[in-house]
Amino acid sequence: MKKILFALLLLIVVIVGYILYNTFTFPSKQITVAPASKISIPADAKEHLAKALTIRTISNENPEDFDSTAFYEFGQFVKNTYPLTDSLLELTNINEFSMIFKWEGSDTSLKPVILMGHLDVVPVATENLEKWYIDPFAGIIKDGVIWGRGAIDDKISVIGNLEAVELLLKEGVKPQRTIYLCYGHDEELGGLNGAVAIVKYLKEKDVEAEFVLDEGFAITQGLIPGTDKDIALIGTAEKGFVTLNLSIAIEGGHSSMPKEETAIDAISKAVARLKDNPFPAEITQPVQDFMSHIGPEMPFTQKMAFANPTIFRPMIISTLEKKPSGNALIRTTTAPTIINGGIKENVIPYEAHASINFRILPGTSIEDVKEHVINTIADDRIEVKEGSFNSEAPKSSSVNSFGYNTIHTTIKQIFPQVVVTPNLVIGATDSRYYYPLSSNVYRFTPFYLNSENISTFHGINERISVNDFENAIRFYAQLIRNSIELNHQ
Ligand SMILES: [Zn+2]
């Protein structure tokens, strides 16, 4: 008995020792680098962004509402505002309005870097107009804040890039590595005429990029539970998506004599089954990378958990799945978005339909989702059809690449206080189309995202502070310097 107790005690000591050892030796993955000297930004840069926000490059759901003059105007605005970029970079327009700027480097053995952005913005709902403190298309700067639709999604990237390039050109910088600036004009509608066509064009030119940087994440403030540090998230992967349309047709009839099961009953059961049988939780590579990067910078308890992910897996998963945002990181999610059937209150409909939108974890395919759905609903009367607008989840990009390190270093140079970590982007960005050009695709926009402004994405009162915008220009200028002059490969 004593021996057993002793063995048990020894086992506990070993496990606790192992956990503590891992915790205390959990290495920080933060790059230490001296802050960059703060370059001065031309006073009119903020006016340029404000002006860009007045140009209504709106992506409307209805293609007939497309206003080509706004996109022409945007092209003219870029030409007039950035004369050095206009004369020294080579501009190719794709499908008239999307833009590819090529800043040719002297060393063609270096793979180019692609900075992405999009020119279009989502519409402002008329019924919400009165909730805007300031007209979303007036281009007003008030109390150090630039207001308007597109301020953070995504004209900050486009104008931030262009200001940075113009600044470097003014200084006479000549890159060794080629830089491409690629701006689609229909990201908000899926990117088929913009990003897809841009990639096709570059692929035809045999462009193979060292890395690609797009929007998708930012520097979060107070949005990551368990830490009050500012966390810069670099998206190393994003989820895929598919909508599956379920339909059934069975005999209807009069509602006074309902059969045991109607079309609506069957469809409701299928939806309920899918909700009751979610996809299993899974820690994918980007989330694992997130834990190993943020873990060492967290308070003791979280640090201990992230340093011992196998032992604490159940705890990590149950913490994450409590919140929709955490749950989305560890699971292919199931969201019924449309349901219909029936036209008259006393007639049992013959057909019923439901559309279920799935956001897919990297490593799971659309085919896997379909299989899960068919097996879960287990009703072969129900037809399961893929919607037309789907995307497989792309592969995760490495955290040990020149691209990741360059973005990480640049963040530290411009925002020395922040912790940098990779993570999985829940939504979809145009960057998913860029994998044919590079396996190193990252998503980060240099501005602060917090509970104050997170709802302004596609929402009301979208804005960016002048200070944040000027830091974004500093970030892009530094990123380009780091990319073209370090001579890494
Ligand atoms: Zn966007």
Tab-separated table of C-alpha atoms and ligand atoms in Angstrom, residues 118 153-154 187-188 215 457-458, ligand 1:
chain	number	residue	atom	x	y	z
A	118	HIS	CA	-9.118	46.591	-52.429
A	153	ASP	CA	-11.822	48.503	-45.012
A	154	ASP	CA	-9.755	48.940	-47.017
A	187	GLU	CA	-13.488	42.243	-53.132
A	188	GLU	CA	-16.794	42.846	-51.386
A	215	GLU	CA	-5.915	42.782	-45.014
A	457	PHE	CA	-16.344	47.260	-40.232
A	458	HIS	CA	-19.148	47.275	-42.804
B	1	ZN	ZN	-11.854	44.449	-46.896
